[in-house]
mmCIF file of C-alpha atoms in Angstrom:
data_model
loop_
_atom_site.group_PDB
_atom_site.id
_atom_site.type_symbol
_atom_site.label_atom_id
_atom_site.label_comp_id
_atom_site.label_asym_id
_atom_site.label_seq_id
_atom_site.Cartn_x
_atom_site.Cartn_y
_atom_site.Cartn_z
ATOM 1 C CA UNK A 1 -68.281 24.912 71.408
ATOM 2 C CA UNK A 2 -67.704 25.955 74.992
ATOM 3 C CA UNK A 3 -67.367 28.495 77.156
ATOM 4 C CA UNK A 4 -64.314 30.465 75.419
ATOM 5 C CA UNK A 5 -64.518 31.065 71.985
ATOM 6 C CA UNK A 6 -60.776 29.873 71.556
ATOM 7 C CA UNK A 7 -61.898 26.507 72.603
ATOM 8 C CA UNK A 8 -64.262 26.379 69.866
ATOM 9 C CA UNK A 9 -61.872 28.153 67.714
ATOM 10 C CA UNK A 10 -58.871 25.869 68.044
ATOM 11 C CA UNK A 11 -61.067 22.717 66.991
ATOM 12 C CA UNK A 12 -59.325 21.381 63.658
ATOM 13 C CA UNK A 13 -61.446 19.403 61.312
ATOM 14 C CA UNK A 14 -61.430 17.923 57.636
ATOM 15 C CA UNK A 15 -64.496 17.109 56.775
ATOM 16 C CA UNK A 16 -66.614 19.053 54.249
ATOM 17 C CA UNK A 17 -67.008 22.233 52.513
ATOM 18 C CA UNK A 18 -70.319 24.249 52.835
ATOM 19 C CA UNK A 19 -72.179 26.156 50.334
ATOM 20 C CA UNK A 20 -73.055 29.849 50.177
ATOM 21 C CA UNK A 21 -76.151 31.457 51.989
ATOM 22 C CA UNK A 22 -77.847 33.710 49.515
ATOM 23 C CA UNK A 23 -80.223 36.647 50.621
ATOM 24 C CA UNK A 24 -80.260 40.670 50.923
ATOM 25 C CA UNK A 25 -81.737 41.743 54.160
ATOM 26 C CA UNK A 26 -81.424 45.140 55.153
ATOM 27 C CA UNK A 27 -84.394 46.486 57.007
ATOM 28 C CA UNK A 28 -85.085 45.787 60.684
ATOM 29 C CA UNK A 29 -88.369 43.816 59.710
ATOM 30 C CA UNK A 30 -86.084 41.749 57.101
ATOM 31 C CA UNK A 31 -83.302 41.226 59.770
ATOM 32 C CA UNK A 32 -86.283 39.755 61.972
ATOM 33 C CA UNK A 33 -87.102 37.489 59.235
ATOM 34 C CA UNK A 34 -83.786 36.695 58.286
ATOM 35 C CA UNK A 35 -83.010 35.455 62.070
ATOM 36 C CA UNK A 36 -86.468 33.960 62.262
ATOM 37 C CA UNK A 37 -85.630 31.636 58.953
ATOM 38 C CA UNK A 38 -81.846 30.833 60.469
ATOM 39 C CA UNK A 39 -83.403 29.551 63.440
ATOM 40 C CA UNK A 40 -86.066 27.256 61.903
ATOM 41 C CA UNK A 41 -83.099 26.107 59.528
ATOM 42 C CA UNK A 42 -80.552 24.977 62.385
ATOM 43 C CA UNK A 43 -81.559 22.905 65.184
ATOM 44 C CA UNK A 44 -78.949 24.199 67.325
ATOM 45 C CA UNK A 45 -79.118 25.110 70.735
ATOM 46 C CA UNK A 46 -76.190 27.448 70.552
ATOM 47 C CA UNK A 47 -76.470 30.789 72.229
ATOM 48 C CA UNK A 48 -73.750 33.520 71.749
ATOM 49 C CA UNK A 49 -74.270 33.894 75.710
ATOM 50 C CA UNK A 50 -73.157 30.713 76.611
ATOM 51 C CA UNK A 51 -69.388 31.721 75.065
ATOM 52 C CA UNK A 52 -68.777 35.023 76.775
ATOM 53 C CA UNK A 53 -66.031 34.956 79.251
ATOM 54 C CA UNK A 54 -66.569 34.648 82.903
ATOM 55 C CA UNK A 55 -65.282 38.264 83.939
ATOM 56 C CA UNK A 56 -67.351 39.990 81.530
ATOM 57 C CA UNK A 57 -70.577 37.776 82.272
ATOM 58 C CA UNK A 58 -69.627 38.923 86.109
ATOM 59 C CA UNK A 59 -69.054 42.752 84.504
ATOM 60 C CA UNK A 60 -72.782 42.584 83.123
ATOM 61 C CA UNK A 61 -74.257 41.484 86.217
ATOM 62 C CA UNK A 62 -72.958 44.627 87.914
ATOM 63 C CA UNK A 63 -75.263 47.583 88.118
ATOM 64 C CA UNK A 64 -75.259 50.021 86.402
ATOM 65 C CA UNK A 65 -74.048 48.078 83.456
ATOM 66 C CA UNK A 66 -70.751 49.097 81.946
ATOM 67 C CA UNK A 67 -71.705 48.021 78.204
ATOM 68 C CA UNK A 68 -68.760 49.719 76.587
ATOM 69 C CA UNK A 69 -66.186 47.851 78.208
ATOM 70 C CA UNK A 70 -67.733 44.692 78.231
ATOM 71 C CA UNK A 71 -68.026 44.821 74.304
ATOM 72 C CA UNK A 72 -64.608 45.941 74.027
ATOM 73 C CA UNK A 73 -63.692 43.024 76.215
ATOM 74 C CA UNK A 74 -65.459 40.502 73.674
ATOM 75 C CA UNK A 75 -63.742 42.183 70.873
ATOM 76 C CA UNK A 76 -60.509 41.889 72.484
ATOM 77 C CA UNK A 77 -60.999 38.011 71.648
ATOM 78 C CA UNK A 78 -60.162 38.878 68.251
ATOM 79 C CA UNK A 79 -56.759 39.634 69.399
ATOM 80 C CA UNK A 80 -56.133 36.186 71.063
ATOM 81 C CA UNK A 81 -57.950 33.947 68.689
ATOM 82 C CA UNK A 82 -55.541 32.850 65.889
ATOM 83 C CA UNK A 83 -56.801 32.320 62.203
ATOM 84 C CA UNK A 84 -57.725 28.484 61.862
ATOM 85 C CA UNK A 85 -56.387 27.820 58.171
ATOM 86 C CA UNK A 86 -53.339 28.777 59.501
ATOM 87 C CA UNK A 87 -53.262 26.639 62.195
ATOM 88 C CA UNK A 88 -54.489 23.833 60.229
ATOM 89 C CA UNK A 89 -50.950 23.938 58.208
ATOM 90 C CA UNK A 90 -49.009 23.914 61.328
ATOM 91 C CA UNK A 91 -48.227 28.052 61.142
ATOM 92 C CA UNK A 92 -47.424 29.221 64.762
ATOM 93 C CA UNK A 93 -47.286 31.768 65.773
ATOM 94 C CA UNK A 94 -49.585 32.872 63.142
ATOM 95 C CA UNK A 95 -52.040 36.118 62.802
ATOM 96 C CA UNK A 96 -55.528 36.692 64.740
ATOM 97 C CA UNK A 97 -58.433 37.547 63.246
ATOM 98 C CA UNK A 98 -58.356 41.404 64.122
ATOM 99 C CA UNK A 99 -54.901 41.172 62.680
ATOM 100 C CA UNK A 100 -56.606 40.067 59.423
ATOM 101 C CA UNK A 101 -59.417 42.872 59.967
ATOM 102 C CA UNK A 102 -57.183 45.579 60.601
ATOM 103 C CA UNK A 103 -55.235 45.171 57.604
ATOM 104 C CA UNK A 104 -58.624 44.658 55.541
ATOM 105 C CA UNK A 105 -59.254 48.164 57.046
ATOM 106 C CA UNK A 106 -55.966 49.672 55.933
ATOM 107 C CA UNK A 107 -56.210 47.983 52.116
ATOM 108 C CA UNK A 108 -59.769 49.189 52.190
ATOM 109 C CA UNK A 109 -58.463 52.915 52.363
ATOM 110 C CA UNK A 110 -56.461 52.322 48.846
ATOM 111 C CA UNK A 111 -59.530 51.805 47.009
ATOM 112 C CA UNK A 112 -59.241 54.225 43.910
ATOM 113 C CA UNK A 113 -62.684 53.727 42.199
ATOM 114 C CA UNK A 114 -64.291 57.209 42.482
ATOM 115 C CA UNK A 115 -67.778 54.931 42.538
ATOM 116 C CA UNK A 116 -66.840 53.461 46.230
ATOM 117 C CA UNK A 117 -67.333 54.842 49.851
ATOM 118 C CA UNK A 118 -64.102 53.958 51.199
ATOM 119 C CA UNK A 119 -65.153 55.082 54.620
ATOM 120 C CA UNK A 120 -68.204 52.585 54.389
ATOM 121 C CA UNK A 121 -65.554 49.628 53.113
ATOM 122 C CA UNK A 122 -63.224 50.652 56.273
ATOM 123 C CA UNK A 123 -66.107 50.364 58.485
ATOM 124 C CA UNK A 124 -67.302 46.666 56.993
ATOM 125 C CA UNK A 125 -64.037 45.224 57.067
ATOM 126 C CA UNK A 126 -63.859 46.498 60.784
ATOM 127 C CA UNK A 127 -67.192 44.296 61.746
ATOM 128 C CA UNK A 128 -67.369 41.642 59.202
ATOM 129 C CA UNK A 129 -65.865 38.824 61.413
ATOM 130 C CA UNK A 130 -66.448 40.483 64.369
ATOM 131 C CA UNK A 131 -68.872 37.618 65.577
ATOM 132 C CA UNK A 132 -65.991 35.450 65.368
ATOM 133 C CA UNK A 133 -65.277 36.596 68.692
ATOM 134 C CA UNK A 134 -67.688 34.286 70.044
ATOM 135 C CA UNK A 135 -68.211 31.978 67.462
ATOM 136 C CA UNK A 136 -64.193 31.210 66.507
ATOM 137 C CA UNK A 137 -63.164 30.972 63.179
ATOM 138 C CA UNK A 138 -65.108 28.301 61.496
ATOM 139 C CA UNK A 139 -63.269 27.207 58.103
ATOM 140 C CA UNK A 140 -65.422 25.311 55.043
ATOM 141 C CA UNK A 141 -63.667 22.088 56.639
ATOM 142 C CA UNK A 142 -65.123 22.000 59.729
ATOM 143 C CA UNK A 143 -67.871 19.691 60.161
ATOM 144 C CA UNK A 144 -70.445 22.677 60.600
ATOM 145 C CA UNK A 145 -73.255 23.492 57.808
ATOM 146 C CA UNK A 146 -72.976 26.747 56.543
ATOM 147 C CA UNK A 147 -76.330 27.343 57.695
ATOM 148 C CA UNK A 148 -75.572 26.577 61.320
ATOM 149 C CA UNK A 149 -72.502 28.862 60.733
ATOM 150 C CA UNK A 150 -74.894 31.723 59.678
ATOM 151 C CA UNK A 151 -77.470 30.678 62.593
ATOM 152 C CA UNK A 152 -74.024 31.043 65.065
ATOM 153 C CA UNK A 153 -72.886 34.211 63.552
ATOM 154 C CA UNK A 154 -76.342 36.237 62.914
ATOM 155 C CA UNK A 155 -76.998 35.317 66.748
ATOM 156 C CA UNK A 156 -73.694 36.816 68.081
ATOM 157 C CA UNK A 157 -73.957 39.992 65.745
ATOM 158 C CA UNK A 158 -77.881 40.433 67.112
ATOM 159 C CA UNK A 159 -76.619 39.558 70.715
ATOM 160 C CA UNK A 160 -74.138 42.539 70.671
ATOM 161 C CA UNK A 161 -75.818 44.929 68.563
ATOM 162 C CA UNK A 162 -79.057 44.742 70.675
ATOM 163 C CA UNK A 163 -77.806 43.670 74.284
ATOM 164 C CA UNK A 164 -74.096 45.364 74.409
ATOM 165 C CA UNK A 165 -74.174 48.055 71.899
ATOM 166 C CA UNK A 166 -77.686 49.781 71.606
ATOM 167 C CA UNK A 167 -78.180 50.760 75.211
ATOM 168 C CA UNK A 168 -74.866 52.710 75.132
ATOM 169 C CA UNK A 169 -75.596 54.058 71.318
ATOM 170 C CA UNK A 170 -78.590 52.861 69.392
ATOM 171 C CA UNK A 171 -77.354 54.722 66.186
ATOM 172 C CA UNK A 172 -74.026 52.401 66.431
ATOM 173 C CA UNK A 173 -75.596 49.330 66.964
ATOM 174 C CA UNK A 174 -77.912 49.827 63.508
ATOM 175 C CA UNK A 175 -74.524 51.106 62.054
ATOM 176 C CA UNK A 176 -72.540 47.973 63.019
ATOM 177 C CA UNK A 177 -75.578 45.486 62.120
ATOM 178 C CA UNK A 178 -76.352 47.125 58.531
ATOM 179 C CA UNK A 179 -72.619 46.741 57.769
ATOM 180 C CA UNK A 180 -72.466 43.270 58.916
ATOM 181 C CA UNK A 181 -75.309 42.170 56.792
ATOM 182 C CA UNK A 182 -74.114 44.185 53.801
ATOM 183 C CA UNK A 183 -71.010 42.181 53.800
ATOM 184 C CA UNK A 184 -72.762 38.666 54.718
ATOM 185 C CA UNK A 185 -75.301 39.471 51.735
ATOM 186 C CA UNK A 186 -73.021 41.406 49.261
ATOM 187 C CA UNK A 187 -75.728 43.516 48.994
ATOM 188 C CA UNK A 188 -74.042 46.907 47.911
ATOM 189 C CA UNK A 189 -70.710 47.844 45.719
ATOM 190 C CA UNK A 190 -68.850 48.617 49.206
ATOM 191 C CA UNK A 191 -69.699 44.956 50.462
ATOM 192 C CA UNK A 192 -68.537 43.161 47.096
ATOM 193 C CA UNK A 193 -65.117 45.444 47.405
ATOM 194 C CA UNK A 194 -64.922 44.271 51.121
ATOM 195 C CA UNK A 195 -65.243 40.392 50.151
ATOM 196 C CA UNK A 196 -62.601 40.768 47.565
ATOM 197 C CA UNK A 197 -60.268 42.549 49.551
ATOM 198 C CA UNK A 198 -61.121 39.696 52.129
ATOM 199 C CA UNK A 199 -59.848 37.270 49.834
ATOM 200 C CA UNK A 200 -56.857 39.265 48.968
ATOM 201 C CA UNK A 201 -55.618 40.045 52.273
ATOM 202 C CA UNK A 202 -55.086 36.547 52.840
ATOM 203 C CA UNK A 203 -53.486 36.003 50.034
ATOM 204 C CA UNK A 204 -51.077 38.452 51.032
ATOM 205 C CA UNK A 205 -50.549 36.949 54.194
ATOM 206 C CA UNK A 206 -50.216 33.766 52.421
ATOM 207 C CA UNK A 207 -47.688 34.609 50.444
ATOM 208 C CA UNK A 208 -45.481 36.121 53.368
ATOM 209 C CA UNK A 209 -45.748 32.883 55.701
ATOM 210 C CA UNK A 210 -44.643 30.870 52.027
ATOM 211 C CA UNK A 211 -41.586 33.507 52.233
ATOM 212 C CA UNK A 212 -40.988 33.036 55.845
ATOM 213 C CA UNK A 213 -40.596 29.202 55.650
ATOM 214 C CA UNK A 214 -38.550 29.455 52.408
ATOM 215 C CA UNK A 215 -41.549 27.551 50.164
ATOM 216 C CA UNK A 216 -41.623 24.375 52.632
ATOM 217 C CA UNK A 217 -45.145 25.291 53.488
ATOM 218 C CA UNK A 218 -47.709 23.923 50.902
ATOM 219 C CA UNK A 219 -50.322 26.903 50.960
ATOM 220 C CA UNK A 220 -51.225 26.267 47.272
ATOM 221 C CA UNK A 221 -54.720 25.434 47.868
ATOM 222 C CA UNK A 222 -55.042 29.152 49.420
ATOM 223 C CA UNK A 223 -54.684 30.447 45.993
ATOM 224 C CA UNK A 224 -57.612 28.991 44.725
ATOM 225 C CA UNK A 225 -59.245 32.280 46.069
ATOM 226 C CA UNK A 226 -57.952 34.025 43.286
ATOM 227 C CA UNK A 227 -61.207 32.858 41.018
ATOM 228 C CA UNK A 228 -63.215 34.447 43.941
ATOM 229 C CA UNK A 229 -61.946 37.858 43.709
ATOM 230 C CA UNK A 230 -64.673 40.066 41.166
ATOM 231 C CA UNK A 231 -63.784 43.428 41.402
ATOM 232 C CA UNK A 232 -61.484 44.722 38.276
ATOM 233 C CA UNK A 233 -59.299 46.822 40.772
ATOM 234 C CA UNK A 234 -58.762 44.119 43.262
ATOM 235 C CA UNK A 235 -58.167 41.490 40.534
ATOM 236 C CA UNK A 236 -55.210 43.908 39.321
ATOM 237 C CA UNK A 237 -53.693 43.779 42.852
ATOM 238 C CA UNK A 238 -54.323 40.108 43.392
ATOM 239 C CA UNK A 239 -52.359 39.623 39.918
ATOM 240 C CA UNK A 240 -49.501 41.888 40.911
ATOM 241 C CA UNK A 241 -49.240 39.614 43.977
ATOM 242 C CA UNK A 242 -49.331 36.544 41.866
ATOM 243 C CA UNK A 243 -46.160 37.703 39.986
ATOM 244 C CA UNK A 244 -44.482 38.433 42.859
ATOM 245 C CA UNK A 245 -45.224 34.817 44.093
ATOM 246 C CA UNK A 246 -43.801 33.739 40.831
ATOM 247 C CA UNK A 247 -40.708 35.572 40.851
ATOM 248 C CA UNK A 248 -40.110 34.186 44.549
ATOM 249 C CA UNK A 249 -40.412 30.731 43.497
ATOM 250 C CA UNK A 250 -38.574 30.762 40.652
ATOM 251 C CA UNK A 251 -35.342 32.327 42.485
ATOM 252 C CA UNK A 252 -35.704 29.162 45.140
ATOM 253 C CA UNK A 253 -34.984 26.713 41.786
ATOM 254 C CA UNK A 254 -31.869 28.855 41.202
#
């Protein structure tokens, strides 16, 4: 991956699937341990600083530094980077990373389970892919191991929180780090719901593209995500979506 995240994001590979990283780390001490372990696993020389656009680098060289604008400029990259899975299937234009995150946040507001903190779900949804602003959207088919992917994303979220957010708002930096780690490790009920909504939103988008191309795009592989949805409520949403999809394809056969 070179200077801009877009260059990494646009690379399309079809090689191997990755394994799931397991672990729950919530305290700052454990966060340091997690970072240390990731760096031991990875031999990568990848650094988030190397992928910051030049205009943001210039902004950070000024005194006093404008941390808020610099951080938001990096977040802006999520608006311009397209989701790799759709690009790999020839869907252009397709949704951006931030498009996906935004609708996940809205979907989280629809949760009816009284035991779920919906506000926390919205927060997690809005930050869960934030590291992709610099890392890019690495898919299971890219030649990047799960350990390397995790290393790059953890390095990025640490950089963003410690170097750009914390100088302006230490509380916000801690919250964003905590929410990101909760999603990464599925360490709360809210994180479990957001994991499920991540899959569900992708399936909603998938069906929308299937309709847009009138069933001519073979996007069947994405529907295997149905089996990854664990919560009963989101399973119900997904099943209703599947029924709509079945009706759509039946209508094409008439």
